[in-house]
Amino acid sequence: MAALRFLLLVAIWFSSLAKLIAEKPFDFASTPGKLPKHVIPQEYAIRITPDLKKLTFLGSETVKLDVREAVRELVLNALVLQITSAALDDKPLPNSALKVDPKEETLKISLPEEISRGDHTLALSFTGKINQQGQGLFYARYQEHGSGAQKLMLGTQFEATDARRMFPCWDEPSFRARFQLTAVVPENFLAVSNMLVERESKVDGGKEVRFAMTPSMASYLNVFVAGELDLIEGKSGDTQIRVIATRNKAEMGRYALQATAQILQYYNDYFGVAYPLPKLDQIATPGGFGGAMENWGGITYYESVLLFDPKTSSDATRQRIYEVVAHEMAHQWFGDLVTMAWWDNLWLNEGFASWMGSKCTAHFNPQWEVWLQKDMPRDPTRRVGIPKETAMEGDALSTTHPIQQKISNEAEANSAFDDITYKKGQSFIRMLESFLGEDVFREGIRQYIAQHKYSNSTTADLWSALSNSSGKPVAEIAAGWTEQPGFPVVTVARKDGGKVALKQERFTIHYPNAPALQWKIPLTYSIVGKPAASLLMTDTTAELSDVPMERAVKLNVEGAGNYRVQYDEASWQLLLGELAKLSVPDRVNLLSDSWAFVQANRAPLFTYFELIKKLPATAELAERQQIINAFDYINRLVIGSEQRASFQNYARSILRPSFDQLGWEPRSNEPPRSATLRVDLINVLGDFNDQEIITGCRQRFQKFLADPASLAPDLRPAVFNVVSHHADEATWMKLHELGRKTTSMEEKQNYYDALTRATDPKLAKRALQIALTGELPTSRALYMVSSVARYSEHPDIAWQFAKAHMKELLAKADALGVNRYAPSLFLFFSDPIRIEELRAYAKGNLPPGNAKAVAQAIDEIEFRSEFKQQLLPQLAAWIKKKDSISAAPSPAASTDSAPDR
Ligand SMILES: [Zn+2]
């Protein structure tokens, strides 16, 4: 795609489209936020003494302030902290001067008299809590690898607004300051923070570790981790790089260390500003939170997205680690060195890091087909799913929002971490890069970083740098994509004389009367077999000319654009006739669009199935994955319907030949995508009751029990899943025992994920009970319930359980989870009766921060309900039409039925 040349119709850029560009370049004084802007922290010196028995800590800090206007009050953030003393410029302040407001999450300090402009020093002492969930300072209990001993370690998670739980601070991203941390920890602990240790000394009850002062940065980027840890280290240029993990696990960081060295060099070059800190630590924690966090100089990861054991880890894990590491490292520049001014521009951090991480991963690992099929970092449990598609599905609904959205409080800041921010952001940046050209785009990024380093920025600043480098009005093109919700569908109609008429309109799903919107679309197209061409579609209509009547034309080349294309019958038939000549990305794009049109009720299911039938018979990973995703969706939607068995029969007839091409055993020299596809097919065929696959998994599981080396690491998760899906009690117990015993978080995850897949209601209930125990880290414990809701086929059992134990469950949720956990459990219902139930539950039980997630869940239930009504008769008609399929025995009815082929 990088080679595509765009024919730019500059003249019409300046016409049409209402002016959307409302945003201004970064300006501290007018940046949104709660804290007054005339008192600015310059330097913090913070001292923390954790009490590992009581799970509390003692803290103190001095903050050098730049007071820019005479004031009688200081306002900063604090949450769940007890302030025990305060002084300004060494003069103690009475307790009555301190007012903590838990609702506003602020600490207000009334001063006895007005203080003048200039430098002042605030000193505070305080106590706080070490949390079970990954918010603020948290603890994680784990079994030590090798010894099996029960241990405890400390970690922090501050984004978006939880630094204020560890120390009072100006906890908004534009209040950059320098931070110097000192911590008292047991002598056998290794303590890690953003910077290197400056001094270590023995004190009562352990040792005092003083870290060097950070450069100017946002408060949410602080990090502190301490425990019985090991490390491996290396160098990349002048930067010390380390992987840190709990004892006896650091060597599993070898792969991540090598990746870090490679990625650091790539980014040093790409951004044109070398990584500015003396060291970069990659820290694996066995709990606290899922995913990863880009703290400057000390990135934290849930263990299974950083550690790789060549003996037991799968290739999917290797890919995920590379991609997550590349994403978090991109943040060291985009996010840390330059930080979004306010949370309404979170996409600047996340959309960009997602794109950059993928670009870097694809550069060094072309064999992974990164842009076609890959996972995204936030949720390490997602294995399948094409990110752009996930975002486009949500973006078509009424509950979507613009990439840039107004954020007025902490709960909204935490809710901003969603698919639109990450994936639509990434997808738009990719479209823009291919539009401006790779070199021009990079030049703009270099200018942007150079101009805003150690400072903050808005989206307007990024567009301004890209406009400079490209000479094109980037802000004007971008506005439609970042400042309004949704995206367009372009319809294609063949006309006489080699003309093709194009029209754009908003694409929606289950959203009648959606406001009409318009975009400037960087369109790409090719007359099949010829080089790609492009045009900037600035109006509602456009026209292609000189397209020979007998030739097919494909728009959105390789699916790199964030829009859909719907063809008229003549164009569609021509494309179907030339499918074999299209690239795999182009065919995947046709599949994705067709499936979306079925969901949007713009095309019958029949069209999608016909397209599948006409695909070339090779087992291409991305094509099959698209089909697997759609079939999996249908299969879950029609649970309990009479069409389900016949549908599964049909689905097997499509997918089984791909599996037979690949076989059970990994072949030497097969491309990595074969391994990925094999695993996906085993999973889905197991769900679709393919008896040969189920038997094959059971046999392999038995062999594995006797000889673990007999089962390739790549196959393990799928084999465990299928075995558990159809498990009896004894088998399920065996899986549980294996999960309990292992000290590898990746293996643990494989076993416990499998446990949630049991369809036997008794076993599903047992899987749910695990969420209340201490067997799993908090984020994984919560996921047990979501996963039962999704995979066990009993979302009702999962919800009943969650409702009865909501308080205990929410106590394990981190800042991002707490506002969406309960509503997320409704996403698998398709009965409208659940809508009222959710509304009533939310009203009586959930804080207002859940409102957005509740609305999204209601939207989804309504959609699923309607979609089901629309799909069932179409499925019935399709099945009737397929004589051979409808004549086959129903495998779901009898577990002994012959394998279907
Ligand atoms: Zn990120």
XYZ file of C-alpha atoms in Angstrom, residues 424-731:
308
model
C -10.574 3.498 14.846
C -7.731 5.795 15.858
C -5.206 3.312 14.515
C -7.216 2.673 11.385
C -7.550 6.377 10.623
C -3.824 7.005 11.109
C -3.059 4.123 8.770
C -5.377 5.571 6.136
C -3.757 8.976 6.573
C -0.221 7.596 6.306
C -0.994 5.818 3.061
C -2.672 8.988 1.805
C 0.249 11.320 2.623
C 3.003 8.809 1.890
C 5.250 7.022 4.369
C 8.197 9.458 4.255
C 6.125 12.629 4.392
C 4.145 11.227 7.297
C 7.292 10.302 9.253
C 8.757 13.729 8.635
C 5.608 15.280 10.117
C 5.847 13.013 13.166
C 9.490 14.011 13.672
C 8.551 17.673 13.584
C 5.702 17.089 15.997
C 7.888 15.248 18.515
C 10.664 17.832 18.262
C 8.224 20.693 18.794
C 6.320 19.220 21.730
C 8.839 17.097 23.639
C 8.560 17.357 27.430
C 5.247 19.059 26.848
C 1.647 18.412 25.877
C -0.278 18.600 22.652
C -3.679 18.362 21.025
C -4.805 16.730 17.816
C -4.559 20.153 16.164
C -0.808 20.167 16.839
C -0.396 16.823 15.098
C -2.361 17.975 12.036
C -0.359 21.163 11.899
C 2.942 19.233 11.799
C 1.594 16.852 9.138
C 0.268 19.761 7.087
C 3.723 21.333 7.225
C 5.467 18.204 6.055
C 2.943 17.367 3.345
C 1.770 20.765 2.168
C -1.792 19.423 2.389
C -4.697 20.597 4.557
C -4.600 17.567 6.838
C -6.802 19.072 9.527
C -9.605 19.578 7.057
C -9.530 15.982 5.819
C -9.114 14.604 9.321
C -11.899 16.550 10.984
C -14.695 14.373 9.605
C -12.953 11.264 10.884
C -11.964 12.405 14.351
C -14.605 14.964 15.299
C -17.763 13.218 14.149
C -18.936 9.680 14.937
C -19.347 6.882 12.436
C -17.966 6.338 8.943
C -19.280 6.149 5.375
C -20.365 3.471 2.947
C -19.673 4.197 -0.698
C -22.160 2.721 -3.166
C -20.986 1.762 -6.619
C -23.223 1.754 -9.705
C -22.089 0.925 -13.258
C -23.320 3.315 -15.914
C -23.070 3.424 -19.669
C -19.932 4.568 -21.429
C -17.422 3.161 -18.936
C -18.651 5.359 -16.133
C -19.052 4.293 -12.512
C -21.183 6.412 -10.196
C -20.111 6.662 -6.548
C -22.200 7.934 -3.691
C -21.380 8.203 0.001
C -23.705 7.978 2.970
C -23.337 7.183 6.641
C -23.142 3.454 7.374
C -25.190 2.369 10.370
C -26.379 -0.785 12.084
C -29.579 -0.783 14.120
C -29.665 3.005 14.094
C -32.751 4.318 12.298
C -32.834 8.079 11.670
C -29.134 8.495 12.308
C -28.034 12.062 11.547
C -26.666 12.196 8.011
C -22.946 12.933 7.874
C -20.359 13.379 5.193
C -16.624 12.675 4.976
C -13.649 13.540 2.835
C -12.747 10.044 1.788
C -9.284 9.200 0.482
C -10.692 6.591 -1.913
C -8.551 3.961 -3.553
C -9.671 1.676 -6.379
C -8.324 -0.648 -8.987
C -9.639 -2.145 -12.173
C -8.817 -5.739 -11.300
C -5.391 -6.646 -12.624
C -4.307 -3.016 -13.044
C -2.375 -0.761 -10.639
C -4.340 1.017 -7.945
C -5.454 4.608 -8.340
C -7.036 7.069 -5.962
C -9.247 10.054 -5.577
C -10.265 12.263 -2.708
C -14.036 12.091 -2.525
C -15.078 15.424 -1.081
C -18.721 15.484 -2.053
C -21.659 13.106 -1.663
C -21.165 11.873 -5.222
C -18.224 11.240 -7.527
C -17.625 9.419 -10.775
C -14.965 7.114 -12.198
C -14.596 7.118 -15.960
C -12.890 4.890 -18.502
C -13.727 1.677 -16.673
C -14.171 -0.987 -19.376
C -17.667 -2.477 -19.140
C -16.434 -6.061 -18.900
C -13.836 -5.412 -16.193
C -14.395 -5.653 -12.462
C -13.496 -2.670 -10.296
C -12.567 -3.025 -6.618
C -12.684 -0.054 -4.259
C -10.846 0.336 -0.942
C -7.718 -1.428 -2.126
C -6.548 -4.049 0.379
C -9.153 -2.773 2.826
C -6.806 -0.102 4.177
C -9.521 2.583 4.274
C -11.984 3.053 7.097
C -15.126 2.832 4.955
C -17.318 0.184 3.395
C -18.194 -0.314 -0.263
C -21.468 -1.704 -1.568
C -21.600 -2.726 -5.238
C -24.594 -2.881 -7.525
C -25.499 -6.273 -8.983
C -23.515 -5.794 -12.214
C -20.325 -4.749 -10.389
C -20.738 -7.522 -7.836
C -21.112 -10.280 -10.427
C -17.981 -9.038 -12.208
C -16.060 -9.130 -8.913
C -17.296 -12.626 -8.073
C -15.960 -13.759 -11.427
C -12.493 -12.367 -10.654
C -12.105 -13.396 -7.005
C -9.088 -15.574 -7.719
C -7.242 -12.577 -9.144
C -7.778 -10.427 -6.046
C -5.235 -10.300 -3.232
C -6.094 -11.950 0.079
C -6.558 -8.558 1.807
C -8.980 -7.556 -0.944
C -11.000 -10.739 -0.539
C -11.051 -10.329 3.232
C -12.323 -6.805 2.688
C -15.183 -8.101 0.496
C -16.066 -10.700 3.139
C -16.046 -8.144 5.947
C -18.180 -5.677 4.030
C -20.665 -8.367 2.950
C -21.057 -9.590 6.512
C -21.527 -6.010 7.718
C -24.285 -5.501 5.118
C -26.064 -8.591 6.454
C -25.847 -7.133 9.976
C -27.094 -3.778 8.718
C -29.960 -5.452 6.846
C -28.648 -3.989 3.584
C -28.109 -7.423 2.017
C -29.439 -10.949 2.569
C -27.383 -13.614 4.341
C -27.470 -15.453 1.053
C -25.052 -12.911 -0.537
C -22.446 -13.569 2.131
C -22.785 -17.344 1.869
C -22.574 -17.157 -1.931
C -19.357 -15.177 -1.646
C -17.888 -17.812 0.670
C -18.813 -20.517 -1.818
C -16.985 -18.748 -4.635
C -13.735 -18.184 -2.731
C -10.667 -20.065 -3.950
C -10.283 -23.329 -2.022
C -6.983 -22.463 -0.338
C -6.834 -22.221 3.424
C -5.873 -18.559 3.677
C -5.736 -17.535 7.287
C -7.343 -14.106 7.154
C -10.205 -15.198 4.918
C -11.003 -18.175 7.095
C -10.721 -16.065 10.229
C -13.285 -13.627 8.918
C -15.618 -16.526 8.229
C -14.888 -18.108 11.615
C -15.774 -14.844 13.358
C -19.062 -14.495 11.506
C -20.003 -18.164 11.970
C -19.111 -18.002 15.641
C -21.385 -14.980 15.999
C -24.275 -16.754 14.265
C -23.722 -19.917 16.276
C -23.983 -18.039 19.576
C -26.907 -15.970 18.402
C -29.039 -18.984 17.500
C -28.453 -20.974 20.708
C -31.620 -22.924 21.412
C -33.126 -22.517 17.944
C -34.091 -25.419 15.727
C -31.815 -24.132 12.953
C -28.682 -24.373 15.020
C -27.731 -27.986 14.303
C -28.217 -27.516 10.565
C -26.242 -24.303 10.646
C -23.378 -26.049 12.445
C -23.533 -28.768 9.844
C -23.216 -26.186 7.066
C -20.435 -24.329 8.903
C -18.452 -27.528 9.277
C -18.814 -28.250 5.575
C -17.139 -24.894 4.873
C -14.415 -24.950 7.522
C -13.483 -28.594 7.798
C -11.733 -28.781 4.404
C -9.399 -25.991 5.549
C -8.489 -27.988 8.620
C -7.915 -31.102 6.521
C -5.478 -29.159 4.363
C -3.506 -28.214 7.467
C -3.753 -31.438 9.494
C -3.270 -31.824 13.238
C 0.477 -31.773 13.401
C 2.482 -28.638 12.717
C 4.639 -29.230 9.654
C 8.216 -28.086 9.603
C 8.574 -24.880 7.624
C 4.889 -24.114 7.572
C 4.190 -20.377 7.786
C 3.145 -19.081 11.226
C -0.319 -18.315 9.870
C -0.924 -22.048 9.397
C -0.359 -22.607 13.107
C -2.738 -19.771 13.985
C -5.415 -20.968 11.606
C -5.120 -24.586 12.780
C -5.799 -23.502 16.344
C -8.737 -21.272 15.373
C -10.265 -24.083 13.340
C -9.919 -26.624 16.156
C -11.617 -24.201 18.522
C -14.515 -23.410 16.261
C -15.023 -26.931 14.871
C -15.075 -28.181 18.454
C -17.804 -25.642 19.210
C -19.666 -26.767 16.084
C -19.694 -30.359 17.330
C -17.304 -31.845 14.808
C -16.984 -35.294 16.341
C -13.648 -36.119 14.761
C -12.142 -32.927 16.107
C -13.618 -33.547 19.557
C -12.307 -37.105 19.626
C -8.936 -35.932 18.337
C -8.702 -33.366 21.139
C -9.676 -35.900 23.777
C -7.042 -38.363 22.590
C -4.375 -35.696 22.538
C -5.357 -34.525 25.999
C -5.031 -38.060 27.414
C -1.619 -38.399 25.837
C -0.632 -35.004 27.180
C -1.529 -36.084 30.711
C 0.912 -38.974 30.425
C 3.537 -37.015 28.504
C 3.172 -33.208 28.362
C 5.837 -32.955 25.660
C 3.553 -34.878 23.300
C 1.325 -31.842 22.717
C 2.788 -28.875 20.831
C 2.462 -25.604 22.804
C 0.600 -24.018 19.882
C -2.164 -26.613 20.095
C -2.635 -26.644 23.842
C -5.146 -23.830 24.365
C -7.435 -25.144 21.607
C -7.231 -28.758 22.752
C -8.004 -27.774 26.357
C -10.894 -25.580 25.206
C -12.547 -28.270 23.133
C -12.023 -30.941 25.784
C -13.552 -28.693 28.411
C -16.456 -27.574 26.196
C -17.619 -31.188 26.048
C -16.177 -32.259 29.423
C -17.557 -34.538 32.104
C -16.852 -33.704 35.710
C -13.681 -35.775 36.030
C -12.068 -34.190 32.976
